[in-house]
mmCIF file of C-alpha atoms and ligand atoms in Angstrom:
data_model
loop_
_atom_site.group_PDB
_atom_site.id
_atom_site.type_symbol
_atom_site.label_atom_id
_atom_site.label_comp_id
_atom_site.label_asym_id
_atom_site.label_seq_id
_atom_site.Cartn_x
_atom_site.Cartn_y
_atom_site.Cartn_z
ATOM 1 C CA UNK A 1 29.310 4.382 -15.411
ATOM 2 C CA UNK A 2 27.879 3.529 -11.951
ATOM 3 C CA UNK A 3 26.151 6.447 -10.243
ATOM 4 C CA UNK A 4 26.059 7.230 -6.534
ATOM 5 C CA UNK A 5 22.542 6.859 -5.133
ATOM 6 C CA UNK A 6 20.765 10.018 -4.045
ATOM 7 C CA UNK A 7 20.059 10.189 -0.269
ATOM 8 C CA UNK A 8 16.423 9.417 -0.967
ATOM 9 C CA UNK A 9 16.633 6.658 -3.582
ATOM 10 C CA UNK A 10 13.051 7.288 -4.671
ATOM 11 C CA UNK A 11 13.804 10.745 -6.015
ATOM 12 C CA UNK A 12 15.997 11.757 -8.946
ATOM 13 C CA UNK A 13 18.448 14.662 -8.833
ATOM 14 C CA UNK A 14 15.599 17.068 -9.643
ATOM 15 C CA UNK A 15 13.579 15.820 -6.649
ATOM 16 C CA UNK A 16 11.100 14.002 -8.901
ATOM 17 C CA UNK A 17 9.706 10.541 -8.169
ATOM 18 C CA UNK A 18 12.004 7.987 -9.818
ATOM 19 C CA UNK A 19 10.859 4.867 -7.925
ATOM 20 C CA UNK A 20 8.059 4.361 -5.408
ATOM 21 C CA UNK A 21 9.599 2.354 -2.576
ATOM 22 C CA UNK A 22 8.046 3.752 0.599
ATOM 23 C CA UNK A 23 5.872 6.641 1.784
ATOM 24 C CA UNK A 24 8.431 7.386 4.485
ATOM 25 C CA UNK A 25 10.455 10.371 3.319
ATOM 26 C CA UNK A 26 8.136 11.309 0.449
ATOM 27 C CA UNK A 27 7.456 15.045 0.404
ATOM 28 C CA UNK A 28 3.831 16.031 1.027
ATOM 29 C CA UNK A 29 3.769 17.743 -2.392
ATOM 30 C CA UNK A 30 4.492 14.427 -4.125
ATOM 31 C CA UNK A 31 1.847 12.574 -2.081
ATOM 32 C CA UNK A 32 -0.725 15.248 -2.988
ATOM 33 C CA UNK A 33 0.364 15.202 -6.638
ATOM 34 C CA UNK A 34 -0.262 11.432 -6.768
ATOM 35 C CA UNK A 35 -3.708 11.832 -5.143
ATOM 36 C CA UNK A 36 -4.655 14.701 -7.483
ATOM 37 C CA UNK A 37 -3.459 12.760 -10.528
ATOM 38 C CA UNK A 38 -5.494 9.741 -9.355
ATOM 39 C CA UNK A 39 -8.603 11.983 -9.222
ATOM 40 C CA UNK A 40 -8.190 12.670 -12.912
ATOM 41 C CA UNK A 41 -8.199 8.921 -13.647
ATOM 42 C CA UNK A 42 -11.186 7.886 -11.518
ATOM 43 C CA UNK A 43 -13.765 8.733 -14.194
ATOM 44 C CA UNK A 44 -12.022 6.625 -16.848
ATOM 45 C CA UNK A 45 -13.694 3.444 -15.554
ATOM 46 C CA UNK A 46 -17.101 4.863 -16.514
ATOM 47 C CA UNK A 47 -16.087 5.704 -20.082
ATOM 48 C CA UNK A 48 -16.801 3.449 -23.023
ATOM 49 C CA UNK A 49 -13.086 3.466 -23.904
ATOM 50 C CA UNK A 50 -11.271 2.941 -20.605
ATOM 51 C CA UNK A 51 -7.783 3.667 -21.959
ATOM 52 C CA UNK A 52 -5.407 6.601 -22.236
ATOM 53 C CA UNK A 53 -2.147 6.449 -24.239
ATOM 54 C CA UNK A 54 0.197 7.732 -21.508
ATOM 55 C CA UNK A 55 2.315 4.557 -21.393
ATOM 56 C CA UNK A 56 1.908 3.337 -24.951
ATOM 57 C CA UNK A 57 4.982 1.342 -25.960
ATOM 58 C CA UNK A 58 6.189 0.887 -22.359
ATOM 59 C CA UNK A 59 6.649 -2.559 -20.796
ATOM 60 C CA UNK A 60 5.577 -3.136 -17.186
ATOM 61 C CA UNK A 61 6.740 -6.360 -15.519
ATOM 62 C CA UNK A 62 4.663 -7.568 -12.550
ATOM 63 C CA UNK A 63 6.972 -9.589 -10.295
ATOM 64 C CA UNK A 64 4.943 -11.035 -7.446
ATOM 65 C CA UNK A 65 7.098 -13.330 -5.327
ATOM 66 C CA UNK A 66 4.267 -13.412 -2.752
ATOM 67 C CA UNK A 67 0.551 -14.065 -3.280
ATOM 68 C CA UNK A 68 -1.813 -11.255 -4.113
ATOM 69 C CA UNK A 69 -5.344 -10.740 -5.381
ATOM 70 C CA UNK A 70 -6.013 -7.005 -5.236
ATOM 71 C CA UNK A 71 -2.593 -5.447 -5.751
ATOM 72 C CA UNK A 72 -1.430 -7.602 -8.664
ATOM 73 C CA UNK A 73 -4.740 -7.388 -10.504
ATOM 74 C CA UNK A 74 -5.233 -3.658 -10.052
ATOM 75 C CA UNK A 75 -1.639 -2.958 -11.143
ATOM 76 C CA UNK A 76 -2.334 -4.977 -14.283
ATOM 77 C CA UNK A 77 -5.614 -3.164 -14.964
ATOM 78 C CA UNK A 78 -3.960 0.198 -14.276
ATOM 79 C CA UNK A 79 -1.051 -0.483 -16.642
ATOM 80 C CA UNK A 80 -3.426 -1.681 -19.370
ATOM 81 C CA UNK A 81 -5.602 1.425 -18.962
ATOM 82 C CA UNK A 82 -2.443 3.459 -19.508
ATOM 83 C CA UNK A 83 -1.882 1.407 -22.727
ATOM 84 C CA UNK A 84 1.324 -0.230 -21.446
ATOM 85 C CA UNK A 85 2.281 -3.796 -22.327
ATOM 86 C CA UNK A 86 1.995 -5.869 -19.150
ATOM 87 C CA UNK A 87 3.988 -8.998 -18.451
ATOM 88 C CA UNK A 88 2.981 -11.020 -15.378
ATOM 89 C CA UNK A 89 5.919 -13.214 -14.491
ATOM 90 C CA UNK A 90 4.710 -16.528 -13.112
ATOM 91 C CA UNK A 91 7.269 -16.852 -10.317
ATOM 92 C CA UNK A 92 6.490 -20.524 -9.581
ATOM 93 C CA UNK A 93 7.129 -21.376 -13.239
ATOM 94 C CA UNK A 94 10.111 -19.021 -13.605
ATOM 95 C CA UNK A 95 13.817 -19.679 -13.194
ATOM 96 C CA UNK A 96 13.614 -18.096 -9.716
ATOM 97 C CA UNK A 97 12.338 -21.532 -8.642
ATOM 98 C CA UNK A 98 15.590 -23.061 -10.002
ATOM 99 C CA UNK A 99 17.765 -20.899 -7.789
ATOM 100 C CA UNK A 100 18.306 -17.870 -10.025
ATOM 101 C CA UNK A 101 19.075 -14.824 -7.877
ATOM 102 C CA UNK A 102 16.671 -11.890 -7.727
ATOM 103 C CA UNK A 103 19.162 -9.566 -9.432
ATOM 104 C CA UNK A 104 19.944 -12.073 -12.189
ATOM 105 C CA UNK A 105 16.206 -12.303 -12.866
ATOM 106 C CA UNK A 106 16.071 -8.496 -12.998
ATOM 107 C CA UNK A 107 19.048 -8.302 -15.388
ATOM 108 C CA UNK A 108 17.449 -10.813 -17.724
ATOM 109 C CA UNK A 109 14.115 -8.999 -17.740
ATOM 110 C CA UNK A 110 15.923 -5.683 -18.231
ATOM 111 C CA UNK A 111 17.568 -7.258 -21.277
ATOM 112 C CA UNK A 112 14.002 -7.669 -22.600
ATOM 113 C CA UNK A 113 13.672 -3.860 -22.394
ATOM 114 C CA UNK A 114 11.572 -3.546 -19.246
ATOM 115 C CA UNK A 115 10.553 0.023 -18.392
ATOM 116 C CA UNK A 116 9.051 -0.667 -14.984
ATOM 117 C CA UNK A 117 9.115 -3.418 -12.370
ATOM 118 C CA UNK A 118 6.223 -3.793 -9.939
ATOM 119 C CA UNK A 119 7.639 -5.929 -7.139
ATOM 120 C CA UNK A 120 6.085 -7.768 -4.224
ATOM 121 C CA UNK A 121 8.508 -9.749 -2.096
ATOM 122 C CA UNK A 122 8.459 -11.417 1.322
ATOM 123 C CA UNK A 123 11.871 -9.898 2.056
ATOM 124 C CA UNK A 124 11.780 -6.329 3.403
ATOM 125 C CA UNK A 125 14.025 -4.163 1.227
ATOM 126 C CA UNK A 126 13.890 -6.282 -1.952
ATOM 127 C CA UNK A 127 12.520 -3.408 -4.112
ATOM 128 C CA UNK A 128 15.278 -1.115 -2.719
ATOM 129 C CA UNK A 129 17.882 -3.689 -3.713
ATOM 130 C CA UNK A 130 16.500 -3.768 -7.251
ATOM 131 C CA UNK A 131 16.346 0.046 -7.533
ATOM 132 C CA UNK A 132 19.941 0.336 -6.261
ATOM 133 C CA UNK A 133 21.100 -2.339 -8.687
ATOM 134 C CA UNK A 134 19.435 -0.569 -11.627
ATOM 135 C CA UNK A 135 21.164 2.697 -10.769
ATOM 136 C CA UNK A 136 24.532 0.998 -10.238
ATOM 137 C CA UNK A 137 24.284 -0.796 -13.578
ATOM 138 C CA UNK A 138 23.421 2.380 -15.483
ATOM 139 C CA UNK A 139 19.728 1.560 -15.919
ATOM 140 C CA UNK A 140 18.261 4.607 -14.207
ATOM 141 C CA UNK A 141 15.538 4.844 -16.843
ATOM 142 C CA UNK A 142 13.892 1.694 -15.396
ATOM 143 C CA UNK A 143 11.466 2.362 -12.562
ATOM 144 C CA UNK A 144 10.619 0.202 -9.535
ATOM 145 C CA UNK A 145 7.312 0.218 -7.672
ATOM 146 C CA UNK A 146 7.118 -1.525 -4.326
ATOM 147 C CA UNK A 147 3.921 -3.597 -4.237
ATOM 148 C CA UNK A 148 4.615 -4.753 -0.658
ATOM 149 C CA UNK A 149 7.914 -5.891 0.882
ATOM 150 C CA UNK A 150 7.876 -8.058 3.981
ATOM 151 C CA UNK A 151 6.580 -6.133 6.947
ATOM 152 C CA UNK A 152 8.250 -2.930 5.741
ATOM 153 C CA UNK A 153 6.069 -0.956 3.307
ATOM 154 C CA UNK A 154 3.098 -1.104 0.944
ATOM 155 C CA UNK A 155 3.143 2.423 -0.446
ATOM 156 C CA UNK A 156 0.407 2.131 -3.084
ATOM 157 C CA UNK A 157 -1.923 0.647 -0.438
ATOM 158 C CA UNK A 158 -1.092 3.618 1.791
ATOM 159 C CA UNK A 159 -1.821 5.996 -1.081
ATOM 160 C CA UNK A 160 -5.109 4.369 -2.032
ATOM 161 C CA UNK A 161 -6.100 4.460 1.630
ATOM 162 C CA UNK A 162 -5.365 8.206 1.655
ATOM 163 C CA UNK A 163 -7.345 8.644 -1.551
ATOM 164 C CA UNK A 164 -10.299 6.845 0.079
ATOM 165 C CA UNK A 165 -10.106 8.952 3.237
ATOM 166 C CA UNK A 166 -9.887 12.162 1.203
ATOM 167 C CA UNK A 167 -12.850 11.063 -0.922
ATOM 168 C CA UNK A 168 -15.111 10.514 2.088
ATOM 169 C CA UNK A 169 -13.731 13.028 4.599
ATOM 170 C CA UNK A 170 -12.372 15.813 2.331
ATOM 171 C CA UNK A 171 -9.915 17.304 4.842
ATOM 172 C CA UNK A 172 -7.132 15.435 6.651
ATOM 173 C CA UNK A 173 -6.452 18.144 9.198
ATOM 174 C CA UNK A 174 -9.405 17.508 11.520
ATOM 175 C CA UNK A 175 -9.447 13.718 11.640
ATOM 176 C CA UNK A 176 -8.966 11.010 14.234
ATOM 177 C CA UNK A 177 -7.868 7.796 12.544
ATOM 178 C CA UNK A 178 -7.605 4.432 14.306
ATOM 179 C CA UNK A 179 -5.562 1.537 12.917
ATOM 180 C CA UNK A 180 -6.593 -1.689 14.612
ATOM 181 C CA UNK A 181 -4.968 -5.093 14.957
ATOM 182 C CA UNK A 182 -1.655 -6.606 14.013
ATOM 183 C CA UNK A 183 0.374 -3.419 13.641
ATOM 184 C CA UNK A 184 3.636 -5.255 14.380
ATOM 185 C CA UNK A 185 3.659 -7.301 11.177
ATOM 186 C CA UNK A 186 1.791 -4.849 8.967
ATOM 187 C CA UNK A 187 3.446 -3.032 6.086
ATOM 188 C CA UNK A 188 0.069 -1.382 5.444
ATOM 189 C CA UNK A 189 0.010 0.100 8.961
ATOM 190 C CA UNK A 190 3.506 1.497 8.522
ATOM 191 C CA UNK A 191 2.687 3.065 5.148
ATOM 192 C CA UNK A 192 -0.623 4.435 6.431
ATOM 193 C CA UNK A 193 1.018 5.989 9.506
ATOM 194 C CA UNK A 194 3.653 7.734 7.357
ATOM 195 C CA UNK A 195 1.004 8.947 4.893
ATOM 196 C CA UNK A 196 -1.406 10.158 7.584
ATOM 197 C CA UNK A 197 1.256 12.103 9.446
ATOM 198 C CA UNK A 198 2.656 13.546 6.189
ATOM 199 C CA UNK A 199 -0.815 14.771 5.253
ATOM 200 C CA UNK A 200 -1.323 16.440 8.636
ATOM 201 C CA UNK A 201 -3.798 14.136 10.399
ATOM 202 C CA UNK A 202 -3.665 15.414 13.987
ATOM 203 C CA UNK A 203 -4.511 12.154 15.769
ATOM 204 C CA UNK A 204 -3.432 8.696 14.629
ATOM 205 C CA UNK A 205 -4.240 5.836 17.001
ATOM 206 C CA UNK A 206 -2.937 2.284 17.017
ATOM 207 C CA UNK A 207 -5.130 -0.266 18.779
ATOM 208 C CA UNK A 208 -4.078 -3.827 19.524
ATOM 209 C CA UNK A 209 -2.716 -6.248 22.101
ATOM 210 C CA UNK A 210 0.715 -5.415 23.577
ATOM 211 C CA UNK A 211 2.228 -8.313 21.628
ATOM 212 C CA UNK A 212 1.167 -6.807 18.285
ATOM 213 C CA UNK A 213 2.076 -3.160 18.926
ATOM 214 C CA UNK A 214 5.669 -2.449 17.848
ATOM 215 C CA UNK A 215 7.963 -0.156 19.801
ATOM 216 C CA UNK A 216 8.565 3.320 18.427
ATOM 217 C CA UNK A 217 4.941 4.251 17.680
ATOM 218 C CA UNK A 218 5.141 7.208 20.110
ATOM 219 C CA UNK A 219 8.103 8.605 18.170
ATOM 220 C CA UNK A 220 6.018 8.330 15.000
ATOM 221 C CA UNK A 221 3.354 10.518 16.659
ATOM 222 C CA UNK A 222 0.901 7.640 17.192
ATOM 223 C CA UNK A 223 -1.226 7.154 20.351
ATOM 224 C CA UNK A 224 -1.445 3.512 21.391
ATOM 225 C CA UNK A 225 -4.404 1.731 23.005
ATOM 226 C CA UNK A 226 -4.747 -1.850 24.182
ATOM 227 C CA UNK A 227 -8.426 -1.333 25.027
ATOM 228 C CA UNK A 228 -10.357 -1.246 21.771
ATOM 229 C CA UNK A 229 -13.446 0.405 23.256
ATOM 230 C CA UNK A 230 -11.336 3.277 24.522
ATOM 231 C CA UNK A 231 -9.361 3.583 21.291
ATOM 232 C CA UNK A 232 -12.400 3.730 19.016
ATOM 233 C CA UNK A 233 -14.089 6.557 20.916
ATOM 234 C CA UNK A 234 -15.024 9.388 18.508
ATOM 235 C CA UNK A 235 -12.794 8.334 15.623
ATOM 236 C CA UNK A 236 -13.614 9.352 12.038
ATOM 237 C CA UNK A 237 -11.835 6.508 10.282
ATOM 238 C CA UNK A 238 -11.190 2.899 11.336
ATOM 239 C CA UNK A 239 -8.589 0.896 9.428
ATOM 240 C CA UNK A 240 -8.840 -2.791 10.335
ATOM 241 C CA UNK A 241 -5.891 -5.113 9.771
ATOM 242 C CA UNK A 242 -5.618 -8.836 9.206
ATOM 243 C CA UNK A 243 -3.676 -11.003 11.645
ATOM 244 C CA UNK A 244 -0.524 -11.735 9.652
ATOM 245 C CA UNK A 245 -0.147 -15.336 10.868
ATOM 246 C CA UNK A 246 2.398 -16.066 8.108
ATOM 247 C CA UNK A 247 4.766 -13.483 9.647
ATOM 248 C CA UNK A 248 4.235 -14.472 13.295
ATOM 249 C CA UNK A 249 6.855 -16.573 14.979
ATOM 250 C CA UNK A 250 5.649 -18.185 18.192
ATOM 251 C CA UNK A 251 2.343 -17.675 19.981
ATOM 252 C CA UNK A 252 1.540 -13.965 20.142
ATOM 253 C CA UNK A 253 -2.165 -14.568 20.697
ATOM 254 C CA UNK A 254 -4.261 -17.096 22.637
ATOM 255 C CA UNK A 255 -6.648 -17.910 19.730
ATOM 256 C CA UNK A 256 -8.562 -16.295 16.876
ATOM 257 C CA UNK A 257 -11.778 -16.507 18.923
ATOM 258 C CA UNK A 258 -10.170 -14.755 21.905
ATOM 259 C CA UNK A 259 -8.747 -12.135 19.552
ATOM 260 C CA UNK A 260 -12.192 -11.445 18.073
ATOM 261 C CA UNK A 261 -13.632 -11.018 21.570
ATOM 262 C CA UNK A 262 -11.138 -8.261 22.384
ATOM 263 C CA UNK A 263 -10.331 -6.705 18.984
ATOM 264 C CA UNK A 264 -13.006 -7.787 16.506
ATOM 265 C CA UNK A 265 -14.951 -4.890 15.004
ATOM 266 C CA UNK A 266 -18.613 -5.559 15.809
ATOM 267 C CA UNK A 267 -21.589 -3.213 15.257
ATOM 268 C CA UNK A 268 -21.560 -2.461 19.014
ATOM 269 C CA UNK A 269 -17.920 -1.377 18.920
ATOM 270 C CA UNK A 270 -18.396 0.574 15.698
ATOM 271 C CA UNK A 271 -21.098 2.585 17.510
ATOM 272 C CA UNK A 272 -18.343 4.038 19.747
ATOM 273 C CA UNK A 273 -16.837 5.858 16.760
ATOM 274 C CA UNK A 274 -18.410 8.949 15.220
ATOM 275 C CA UNK A 275 -21.774 8.188 13.575
ATOM 276 C CA UNK A 276 -20.330 8.943 10.122
ATOM 277 C CA UNK A 277 -17.092 7.011 10.671
ATOM 278 C CA UNK A 278 -15.892 4.938 7.739
ATOM 279 C CA UNK A 279 -14.518 1.394 8.052
ATOM 280 C CA UNK A 280 -11.573 0.373 5.876
ATOM 281 C CA UNK A 281 -9.640 -2.862 5.390
ATOM 282 C CA UNK A 282 -6.797 -3.490 2.930
ATOM 283 C CA UNK A 283 -7.850 -7.128 2.450
ATOM 284 C CA UNK A 284 -7.676 -10.034 2.485
ATOM 285 C CA UNK A 285 -10.282 -9.916 5.234
ATOM 286 C CA UNK A 286 -10.852 -12.646 7.818
ATOM 287 C CA UNK A 287 -14.496 -12.423 8.795
ATOM 288 C CA UNK A 288 -15.113 -13.437 12.394
ATOM 289 C CA UNK A 289 -11.432 -12.887 13.291
ATOM 290 C CA UNK A 290 -10.865 -9.127 12.990
ATOM 291 C CA UNK A 291 -14.221 -8.005 11.605
ATOM 292 C CA UNK A 292 -17.846 -9.038 11.939
ATOM 293 C CA UNK A 293 -19.685 -9.597 8.645
ATOM 294 C CA UNK A 294 -22.379 -7.140 9.749
ATOM 295 C CA UNK A 295 -19.695 -4.405 9.739
ATOM 296 C CA UNK A 296 -17.780 -5.621 6.676
ATOM 297 C CA UNK A 297 -20.983 -5.566 4.613
ATOM 298 C CA UNK A 298 -22.552 -2.622 6.444
ATOM 299 C CA UNK A 299 -23.270 0.915 5.278
ATOM 300 C CA UNK A 300 -20.133 2.410 6.875
ATOM 301 C CA UNK A 301 -17.721 0.006 5.158
ATOM 302 C CA UNK A 302 -15.761 1.433 2.210
ATOM 303 C CA UNK A 303 -13.664 -1.683 1.671
ATOM 304 C CA UNK A 304 -14.680 -2.328 -1.944
ATOM 305 C CA UNK A 305 -14.395 1.348 -2.978
ATOM 306 C CA UNK A 306 -10.803 1.141 -1.663
ATOM 307 C CA UNK A 307 -10.111 -1.567 -4.242
ATOM 308 C CA UNK A 308 -11.661 0.472 -7.058
ATOM 309 C CA UNK A 309 -9.717 3.610 -6.095
ATOM 310 C CA UNK A 310 -6.588 1.459 -6.142
ATOM 311 C CA UNK A 311 -6.746 1.316 -9.939
ATOM 312 C CA UNK A 312 -6.711 5.119 -10.315
ATOM 313 C CA UNK A 313 -3.987 5.508 -7.686
ATOM 314 C CA UNK A 314 -1.769 2.914 -9.394
ATOM 315 C CA UNK A 315 -2.400 4.594 -12.758
ATOM 316 C CA UNK A 316 -1.268 7.846 -11.171
ATOM 317 C CA UNK A 317 1.909 6.341 -9.720
ATOM 318 C CA UNK A 318 2.904 4.570 -12.933
ATOM 319 C CA UNK A 319 2.137 7.496 -15.237
ATOM 320 C CA UNK A 320 4.076 9.912 -13.006
ATOM 321 C CA UNK A 321 7.068 7.550 -12.916
ATOM 322 C CA UNK A 322 6.913 6.978 -16.671
ATOM 323 C CA UNK A 323 7.131 10.735 -17.187
ATOM 324 C CA UNK A 324 10.379 11.084 -15.211
ATOM 325 C CA UNK A 325 13.919 10.175 -16.138
ATOM 326 C CA UNK A 326 16.883 9.173 -14.000
HETATM 327 N N1 LIG B 1 -4.163 -5.219 0.142
HETATM 328 C C1 LIG B 1 -3.396 -6.139 -0.458
HETATM 329 O O1 LIG B 1 -2.191 -6.005 -0.591
HETATM 330 O O2 LIG B 1 -4.099 -7.222 -0.946
HETATM 331 P P1 LIG B 1 -3.447 -8.382 -1.824
HETATM 332 O O3 LIG B 1 -2.543 -9.163 -0.936
HETATM 333 O O4 LIG B 1 -4.618 -9.190 -2.338
HETATM 334 O O5 LIG B 1 -2.694 -7.741 -2.947
#
């Protein structure tokens, strides 16, 4: 019997997390619950036995229709540490390359008793479509995690970024956070902005050229700067973004070299931030385009810890979802 979707399709009728599709609209209590649960998983990496049985017998399907290094691998590690069976669908070698529709692929994998789909797709909204389809076909027990959809959202990246900030800065309510670069095409920027404002960060800044700053940032409570030196003044956290050339149509920038001159994070520019500011980057990083190697490898960079925290955060998300029912 098809069910009507709840207003917020991520939550079940009890207000519990049923799918993770976007940070937008997630209650602060759920965001904090995910971060707290992740804390309890961080130490597992240092144990001799790095596994807990929370998802024993569950099947997690990784469906990456777009390339990935960090997200796909850390989801796989996270699911294995939760004792789930993990199936990485090779999209290039799958029937998707023969014209099978996304939802037909989902139906066939559901027929193999999938419990969770982790989905990355170039099309914004693809994970929503899958979640809606599962509800409408009476498969509410199957969970969907958005691992990045188009330029829309990358919620687990947003959550691991929040975990990293909380780890180094402890309290969100006295921070200035700058997000720098190609905000227009960035699903990470969108997820970070929603997470930062949900968690009560009083000042979120977006720094970039006019052509890469989307409209509507003011309404999201974000201060915009086109001058990087001005925007970095006294910030606690700097989140650098990659130029998303694959999502750019037409010439939005003169050249990578010109971009680096105006928006590359160099040691001199980093010195404008607070002395204990941390530097983050979701990866993949383009050295010499948005960030100087001296900063990327410097003492203020927390780029590799972000990746490590990503495992605990993804364990938290999957174990919380696996504990809820439609
Ligand atoms: N941060 C991020 O999404 O990296 P990948 O594209 O390598 O997964």
